[in-house]
Coordinates of C-alpha atoms in Angstrom, one line a residue:
Q1 CA 3.6 18.3 9.3
V2 CA 2.1 15.5 7.3
Q3 CA 3.9 12.2 7.9
L4 CA 3.3 8.6 6.9
V5 CA 5.3 5.8 8.4
E6 CA 5.1 2.3 7.1
S7 CA 6.0 -0.9 9.1
G8 CA 5.4 -4.6 8.9
G9 CA 7.7 -5.5 6.0
G10 CA 10.2 -8.4 6.2
L11 CA 11.3 -11.7 4.8
V12 CA 8.6 -14.4 4.3
Q13 CA 8.5 -17.7 2.5
P14 CA 6.3 -18.2 -0.5
G15 CA 2.7 -18.8 0.5
G16 CA 3.2 -16.8 3.7
S17 CA 1.5 -13.7 5.0
L18 CA 2.5 -10.2 6.1
R19 CA 0.5 -7.2 7.3
L20 CA 1.8 -3.8 6.4
S21 CA 0.7 -0.8 8.5
C22 CA 0.9 2.9 7.6
A23 CA 0.5 5.3 10.5
A24 CA -0.3 8.9 9.7
S25 CA 0.7 11.8 12.0
G26 CA 0.2 15.5 11.7
F27 CA -3.2 15.2 10.0
S28 CA -6.3 13.0 10.0
L29 CA -6.7 10.4 7.4
D30 CA -10.5 10.5 7.5
A31 CA -10.8 12.8 4.5
Y32 CA -8.0 11.3 2.5
A33 CA -7.9 8.6 -0.1
V34 CA -5.1 6.2 0.8
G35 CA -3.2 3.6 -1.1
W36 CA -0.3 1.1 -1.3
F37 CA 2.2 1.2 -4.1
R38 CA 5.3 -0.7 -5.2
K39 CA 8.1 0.2 -7.5
V40 CA 8.2 -1.2 -11.0
P41 CA 11.7 -1.0 -12.6
G42 CA 11.8 1.7 -15.3
K43 CA 8.3 2.9 -14.5
E44 CA 6.4 4.9 -12.0
R45 CA 5.2 3.2 -8.8
E46 CA 2.4 0.7 -9.4
G47 CA -0.9 1.0 -7.5
V48 CA -1.3 -2.2 -5.5
S49 CA -4.5 -1.2 -3.7
C50 CA -6.3 2.0 -2.9
I51 CA -9.4 3.0 -1.0
S52 CA -11.3 6.3 -1.1
S53 CA -12.0 8.5 1.9
S54 CA -15.6 7.5 1.9
G55 CA -14.9 3.8 1.7
G56 CA -16.6 2.0 -1.0
T57 CA -15.1 -0.8 -3.2
P58 CA -11.3 -0.7 -3.0
Y59 CA -9.2 -1.0 -6.0
Y60 CA -6.8 -3.9 -6.4
A61 CA -4.2 -4.6 -9.1
D62 CA -5.0 -7.8 -11.0
S63 CA -1.8 -9.4 -9.7
V64 CA -3.0 -9.2 -6.1
K65 CA -6.8 -9.7 -6.3
G66 CA -8.0 -12.3 -3.9
R67 CA -4.7 -12.3 -2.0
F68 CA -4.3 -8.7 -0.6
T69 CA -6.8 -6.7 1.5
I70 CA -6.7 -3.0 2.3
S71 CA -8.4 -1.6 5.3
R72 CA -8.3 1.5 7.5
A73 CA -8.9 2.1 11.1
R74 CA -8.5 5.4 13.0
N75 CA -5.3 7.0 11.6
T76 CA -3.7 3.8 10.2
V77 CA -4.0 2.0 6.9
Y78 CA -3.3 -1.7 6.6
L79 CA -2.4 -4.0 3.8
Q80 CA -3.0 -7.7 4.6
M81 CA -0.9 -9.8 2.2
N82 CA -1.7 -13.5 2.0
S83 CA -0.4 -16.3 -0.3
L84 CA 2.7 -14.2 -1.1
K85 CA 4.7 -15.0 -4.2
P86 CA 8.4 -14.2 -5.0
E87 CA 7.1 -11.7 -7.5
D88 CA 5.6 -9.7 -4.7
T89 CA 9.1 -8.8 -3.5
D90 CA 9.4 -5.1 -3.6
V91 CA 9.5 -1.9 -1.5
Y92 CA 5.9 -1.0 -0.5
Y93 CA 4.9 2.6 -0.1
C94 CA 1.8 4.1 1.4
A95 CA 0.3 7.3 0.1
A96 CA -2.5 9.7 1.0
D97 CA -4.2 12.5 -0.8
P98 CA -7.6 14.3 -0.2
G99 CA -8.3 14.6 -3.9
A100 CA -7.1 11.3 -5.4
T101 CA -9.6 9.6 -7.7
M102 CA -7.4 7.0 -9.3
C103 CA -4.9 4.5 -7.9
L104 CA -2.1 6.2 -9.7
E105 CA 1.2 7.6 -8.3
T106 CA 0.4 11.0 -9.9
D107 CA -2.8 11.3 -7.9
F108 CA -1.1 11.2 -4.5
A109 CA 1.0 13.9 -2.9
S110 CA 2.0 12.5 0.5
W111 CA 4.2 9.5 0.7
G112 CA 5.9 7.3 3.3
Q113 CA 9.5 6.1 3.0
G114 CA 8.6 2.5 2.2
T115 CA 9.0 -0.9 3.8
Q116 CA 10.8 -3.8 2.2
V117 CA 8.9 -7.0 1.5
T118 CA 11.0 -10.0 0.5
V119 CA 9.3 -13.3 -0.5
S120 CA 11.9 -16.1 -0.8
S121 CA 12.5 -19.6 0.4

């Protein structure tokens, strides 16, 4: 059974850092594109950052470029979040799909339950 479990969320002050982790079980992430998404009110989940199965240049949303870094190791995907802002507050979801070519919610079939990130003083 394909399962993705996120961890690492929490409360942090503006300017702080968090590292989110997404552990996969029941399958190998090696052949999967993976990504991190967050919910936008009234819209589908927004792609924050995605990386293909072959590596290459990751995608980052303009709002997080230079602050967030996606990486993968073994069967886990990470999102290092630096210089956090209050507007980064959201539930962050990881997703995986062997055929995803875009960092869009509709490209990904397997999803975790999400982890809450709150940026507040």
